[in-house]
């Protein structure tokens, strides 16, 4: 059989699907080592960050509070209204380009280190499983054992803890949308008083439980789109976790008393530790594979084996395909440069867009129906003025018209209005120009400013009407008709 290479894995099916279509339930072995420790620290920091956000108050609101009911979104001290949602396009685009850039450089580092699926599965749910049922060997033995009181008790405890943790996560997730106080209020009252939230919690808890208790690595392999597109984002110079074929092959068990010529020359002793620890069940020695989530478990497992054999670490390591094949890794290449430029452009536009967010929003729309009304005295335009106060205190706003022609009458809107905390005010603004002074459509400005001068916004609007010549002709005809009578 030819030695496997990085480019050609020796299989053509997903490792977690048997030939009869059934799925082997994986019990990856535990690892210890520098990457395991670093990942644990990073995962606990991420979980602490996630859990603490609803508790930390900035500017009177939780650090992240997506208040859908009030259509206000509080993010780290900045309040966005529904009208600011266009910013999301730039933020998501900027984040997308960042992910492109990081993937082109470092492969699936997001999957292994920061994805919530990996973080919660490896560092919360598998920890519970290990605590209740023991290590991978004991768990496999328990799976194979017939049902007994002991097995039932372990399974019941494990699944009860899974459900409890899933419920805690979903309640905290809900707190991002309705605040902790509201969640606590819901929890303290009967479900019949808040059916919607209760059903959401029940479904989300069930989905989390299903995913983390059973579906697990299938989400990464079968559902996650990022796993698919990453093969288009990386190239032979991207960092991946790989096996050094040139150093490891030919593999074989160390033979103590065999003549040296018969001993395998490669460093891989074929102990299969790297396979036993893999959470997606692959053999990294077969080359880069779609299922690899970059969790680093096989690096620590193999480094441990190498340390025991007094051989250098790094038979499995972070490196590029080029480096594994004996060439030099190039960090600067067209795709990394392009992704970096796109990242800078995306981040720059997103920062500019966010910097334009004001503590209030002002909108001016023409009322539905005819764009203008002409009666015997006036030409009339009707608008709706909408002012949104995004602050948690009341604010007074001045609404002023600029560059208006003489004789224009403004009604339906007081020049100073007060809008309550996080409130919204919608009022009509009616402008009338006497026929005698009307000289045709014209543009004018409307500006809104608050009392303390911190906020000001301008809009340019057009006063619409018929051509002045037509209006005069109609007027003359009317006078003639009146004179004949
Ligand atoms: S852990 Fe290292 S030595 Fe053992 S099989 Fe894997 S690559 Fe070979
Ligand atoms: S091959 Fe290694 S890095 Fe990839 S998923 Fe398996 S254990 Fe993790």
PDB file of N, CA and C in Angstrom, residues 42-87:
ATOM      1  N   UNK A  42      -8.593  29.259  27.336  1.00  0.00           N
ATOM      2  CA  UNK A  42      -9.328  30.100  26.384  1.00  0.00           C
ATOM      3  C   UNK A  42     -10.833  29.791  26.449  1.00  0.00           C
ATOM      4  N   UNK A  43     -11.190  28.502  26.593  1.00  0.00           N
ATOM      5  CA  UNK A  43     -12.620  28.139  26.643  1.00  0.00           C
ATOM      6  C   UNK A  43     -13.284  28.693  27.895  1.00  0.00           C
ATOM      7  N   UNK A  44     -12.615  28.596  29.042  1.00  0.00           N
ATOM      8  CA  UNK A  44     -13.225  29.112  30.276  1.00  0.00           C
ATOM      9  C   UNK A  44     -13.382  30.631  30.203  1.00  0.00           C
ATOM     10  N   UNK A  45     -12.393  31.291  29.576  1.00  0.00           N
ATOM     11  CA  UNK A  45     -12.502  32.750  29.423  1.00  0.00           C
ATOM     12  C   UNK A  45     -13.708  33.087  28.538  1.00  0.00           C
ATOM     13  N   UNK A  46     -13.895  32.329  27.455  1.00  0.00           N
ATOM     14  CA  UNK A  46     -15.021  32.592  26.549  1.00  0.00           C
ATOM     15  C   UNK A  46     -16.362  32.312  27.236  1.00  0.00           C
ATOM     16  N   UNK A  47     -16.416  31.206  28.001  1.00  0.00           N
ATOM     17  CA  UNK A  47     -17.679  30.876  28.683  1.00  0.00           C
ATOM     18  C   UNK A  47     -17.990  31.951  29.733  1.00  0.00           C
ATOM     19  N   UNK A  48     -16.944  32.370  30.479  1.00  0.00           N
ATOM     20  CA  UNK A  48     -17.152  33.417  31.495  1.00  0.00           C
ATOM     21  C   UNK A  48     -17.641  34.704  30.822  1.00  0.00           C
ATOM     22  N   UNK A  49     -17.079  35.014  29.669  1.00  0.00           N
ATOM     23  CA  UNK A  49     -17.479  36.211  28.920  1.00  0.00           C
ATOM     24  C   UNK A  49     -18.957  36.108  28.540  1.00  0.00           C
ATOM     25  N   UNK A  50     -19.342  34.966  28.009  1.00  0.00           N
ATOM     26  CA  UNK A  50     -20.733  34.757  27.576  1.00  0.00           C
ATOM     27  C   UNK A  50     -21.699  34.861  28.767  1.00  0.00           C
ATOM     28  N   UNK A  51     -21.297  34.219  29.893  1.00  0.00           N
ATOM     29  CA  UNK A  51     -22.205  34.203  31.040  1.00  0.00           C
ATOM     30  C   UNK A  51     -22.307  35.566  31.718  1.00  0.00           C
ATOM     31  N   UNK A  52     -21.219  36.362  31.616  1.00  0.00           N
ATOM     32  CA  UNK A  52     -21.217  37.621  32.380  1.00  0.00           C
ATOM     33  C   UNK A  52     -21.896  38.779  31.646  1.00  0.00           C
ATOM     34  N   UNK A  53     -22.029  38.686  30.329  1.00  0.00           N
ATOM     35  CA  UNK A  53     -22.532  39.846  29.576  1.00  0.00           C
ATOM     36  C   UNK A  53     -23.879  40.378  30.076  1.00  0.00           C
ATOM     37  N   UNK A  54     -24.868  39.506  30.369  1.00  0.00           N
ATOM     38  CA  UNK A  54     -26.149  40.064  30.835  1.00  0.00           C
ATOM     39  C   UNK A  54     -26.050  40.713  32.220  1.00  0.00           C
ATOM     40  N   UNK A  55     -24.966  40.421  32.981  1.00  0.00           N
ATOM     41  CA  UNK A  55     -24.848  40.968  34.341  1.00  0.00           C
ATOM     42  C   UNK A  55     -24.120  42.314  34.345  1.00  0.00           C
ATOM     43  N   UNK A  56     -23.263  42.547  33.348  1.00  0.00           N
ATOM     44  CA  UNK A  56     -22.446  43.767  33.341  1.00  0.00           C
ATOM     45  C   UNK A  56     -23.268  44.915  32.767  1.00  0.00           C
ATOM     46  N   UNK A  57     -23.367  46.007  33.539  1.00  0.00           N
ATOM     47  CA  UNK A  57     -24.158  47.157  33.050  1.00  0.00           C
ATOM     48  C   UNK A  57     -23.219  48.239  32.497  1.00  0.00           C
ATOM     49  N   UNK A  58     -23.552  48.726  31.317  1.00  0.00           N
ATOM     50  CA  UNK A  58     -22.819  49.858  30.732  1.00  0.00           C
ATOM     51  C   UNK A  58     -23.863  50.886  30.304  1.00  0.00           C
ATOM     52  N   UNK A  59     -23.753  52.088  30.860  1.00  0.00           N
ATOM     53  CA  UNK A  59     -24.720  53.141  30.515  1.00  0.00           C
ATOM     54  C   UNK A  59     -26.144  52.784  30.911  1.00  0.00           C
ATOM     55  N   UNK A  60     -26.291  52.020  32.010  1.00  0.00           N
ATOM     56  CA  UNK A  60     -27.627  51.699  32.518  1.00  0.00           C
ATOM     57  C   UNK A  60     -28.259  50.468  31.885  1.00  0.00           C
ATOM     58  N   UNK A  61     -27.585  49.849  30.894  1.00  0.00           N
ATOM     59  CA  UNK A  61     -28.135  48.655  30.243  1.00  0.00           C
ATOM     60  C   UNK A  61     -27.106  47.528  30.290  1.00  0.00           C
ATOM     61  N   UNK A  62     -27.591  46.254  30.194  1.00  0.00           N
ATOM     62  CA  UNK A  62     -26.623  45.152  30.113  1.00  0.00           C
ATOM     63  C   UNK A  62     -25.682  45.362  28.925  1.00  0.00           C
ATOM     64  N   UNK A  63     -24.457  44.857  29.050  1.00  0.00           N
ATOM     65  CA  UNK A  63     -23.444  45.072  27.998  1.00  0.00           C
ATOM     66  C   UNK A  63     -23.979  44.656  26.623  1.00  0.00           C
ATOM     67  N   UNK A  64     -24.715  43.542  26.585  1.00  0.00           N
ATOM     68  CA  UNK A  64     -25.383  43.153  25.333  1.00  0.00           C
ATOM     69  C   UNK A  64     -26.854  42.931  25.664  1.00  0.00           C
ATOM     70  N   UNK A  65     -27.710  43.762  25.123  1.00  0.00           N
ATOM     71  CA  UNK A  65     -29.148  43.678  25.404  1.00  0.00           C
ATOM     72  C   UNK A  65     -29.888  43.971  24.101  1.00  0.00           C
ATOM     73  N   UNK A  66     -30.414  42.918  23.486  1.00  0.00           N
ATOM     74  CA  UNK A  66     -31.095  43.054  22.190  1.00  0.00           C
ATOM     75  C   UNK A  66     -32.595  43.139  22.463  1.00  0.00           C
ATOM     76  N   UNK A  67     -33.035  44.338  22.780  1.00  0.00           N
ATOM     77  CA  UNK A  67     -34.402  44.552  23.244  1.00  0.00           C
ATOM     78  C   UNK A  67     -35.349  44.612  22.038  1.00  0.00           C
ATOM     79  N   UNK A  68     -35.772  43.431  21.593  1.00  0.00           N
ATOM     80  CA  UNK A  68     -36.584  43.370  20.370  1.00  0.00           C
ATOM     81  C   UNK A  68     -37.949  44.027  20.577  1.00  0.00           C
ATOM     82  N   UNK A  69     -38.524  43.858  21.772  1.00  0.00           N
ATOM     83  CA  UNK A  69     -39.847  44.431  22.032  1.00  0.00           C
ATOM     84  C   UNK A  69     -39.833  45.949  21.841  1.00  0.00           C
ATOM     85  N   UNK A  70     -38.770  46.612  22.323  1.00  0.00           N
ATOM     86  CA  UNK A  70     -38.684  48.080  22.206  1.00  0.00           C
ATOM     87  C   UNK A  70     -37.928  48.502  20.946  1.00  0.00           C
ATOM     88  N   UNK A  71     -37.457  47.554  20.176  1.00  0.00           N
ATOM     89  CA  UNK A  71     -36.662  47.798  18.974  1.00  0.00           C
ATOM     90  C   UNK A  71     -35.440  48.674  19.271  1.00  0.00           C
ATOM     91  N   UNK A  72     -34.756  48.339  20.397  1.00  0.00           N
ATOM     92  CA  UNK A  72     -33.506  49.019  20.763  1.00  0.00           C
ATOM     93  C   UNK A  72     -32.458  47.946  21.028  1.00  0.00           C
ATOM     94  N   UNK A  73     -31.237  48.175  20.549  1.00  0.00           N
ATOM     95  CA  UNK A  73     -30.189  47.163  20.682  1.00  0.00           C
ATOM     96  C   UNK A  73     -28.987  47.816  21.359  1.00  0.00           C
ATOM     97  N   UNK A  74     -28.725  47.400  22.584  1.00  0.00           N
ATOM     98  CA  UNK A  74     -27.649  48.016  23.368  1.00  0.00           C
ATOM     99  C   UNK A  74     -26.413  47.124  23.292  1.00  0.00           C
ATOM    100  N   UNK A  75     -25.348  47.651  22.717  1.00  0.00           N
ATOM    101  CA  UNK A  75     -24.120  46.864  22.563  1.00  0.00           C
ATOM    102  C   UNK A  75     -22.967  47.644  23.147  1.00  0.00           C
ATOM    103  N   UNK A  76     -22.494  47.195  24.303  1.00  0.00           N
ATOM    104  CA  UNK A  76     -21.324  47.782  24.959  1.00  0.00           C
ATOM    105  C   UNK A  76     -21.408  49.307  25.042  1.00  0.00           C
ATOM    106  N   UNK A  77     -22.549  49.796  25.499  1.00  0.00           N
ATOM    107  CA  UNK A  77     -22.694  51.226  25.757  1.00  0.00           C
ATOM    108  C   UNK A  77     -23.245  52.021  24.590  1.00  0.00           C
ATOM    109  N   UNK A  78     -23.355  51.417  23.404  1.00  0.00           N
ATOM    110  CA  UNK A  78     -23.918  52.137  22.246  1.00  0.00           C
ATOM    111  C   UNK A  78     -25.317  51.586  22.001  1.00  0.00           C
ATOM    112  N   UNK A  79     -26.289  52.501  21.837  1.00  0.00           N
ATOM    113  CA  UNK A  79     -27.665  52.062  21.595  1.00  0.00           C
ATOM    114  C   UNK A  79     -28.015  52.255  20.120  1.00  0.00           C
ATOM    115  N   UNK A  80     -28.521  51.186  19.512  1.00  0.00           N
ATOM    116  CA  UNK A  80     -28.955  51.251  18.119  1.00  0.00           C
ATOM    117  C   UNK A  80     -30.478  51.107  18.091  1.00  0.00           C
ATOM    118  N   UNK A  81     -31.101  51.836  17.180  1.00  0.00           N
ATOM    119  CA  UNK A  81     -32.549  51.693  16.990  1.00  0.00           C
ATOM    120  C   UNK A  81     -32.775  50.809  15.766  1.00  0.00           C
ATOM    121  N   UNK A  82     -34.023  50.420  15.551  1.00  0.00           N
ATOM    122  CA  UNK A  82     -34.326  49.564  14.388  1.00  0.00           C
ATOM    123  C   UNK A  82     -33.865  50.251  13.104  1.00  0.00           C
ATOM    124  N   UNK A  83     -33.929  51.601  13.091  1.00  0.00           N
ATOM    125  CA  UNK A  83     -33.539  52.343  11.877  1.00  0.00           C
ATOM    126  C   UNK A  83     -32.029  52.239  11.603  1.00  0.00           C
ATOM    127  N   UNK A  84     -31.251  51.786  12.619  1.00  0.00           N
ATOM    128  CA  UNK A  84     -29.797  51.676  12.421  1.00  0.00           C
ATOM    129  C   UNK A  84     -29.386  50.300  11.914  1.00  0.00           C
ATOM    130  N   UNK A  85     -30.377  49.446  11.611  1.00  0.00           N
ATOM    131  CA  UNK A  85     -30.046  48.061  11.277  1.00  0.00           C
ATOM    132  C   UNK A  85     -29.229  47.934   9.995  1.00  0.00           C
ATOM    133  N   UNK A  86     -29.227  48.971   9.158  1.00  0.00           N
ATOM    134  CA  UNK A  86     -28.414  48.930   7.948  1.00  0.00           C
ATOM    135  C   UNK A  86     -26.937  48.758   8.291  1.00  0.00           C
ATOM    136  N   UNK A  87     -26.562  49.170   9.527  1.00  0.00           N
ATOM    137  CA  UNK A  87     -25.172  49.030   9.941  1.00  0.00           C
ATOM    138  C   UNK A  87     -24.742  47.567   9.998  1.00  0.00           C
TER     139      UNK A  87
END
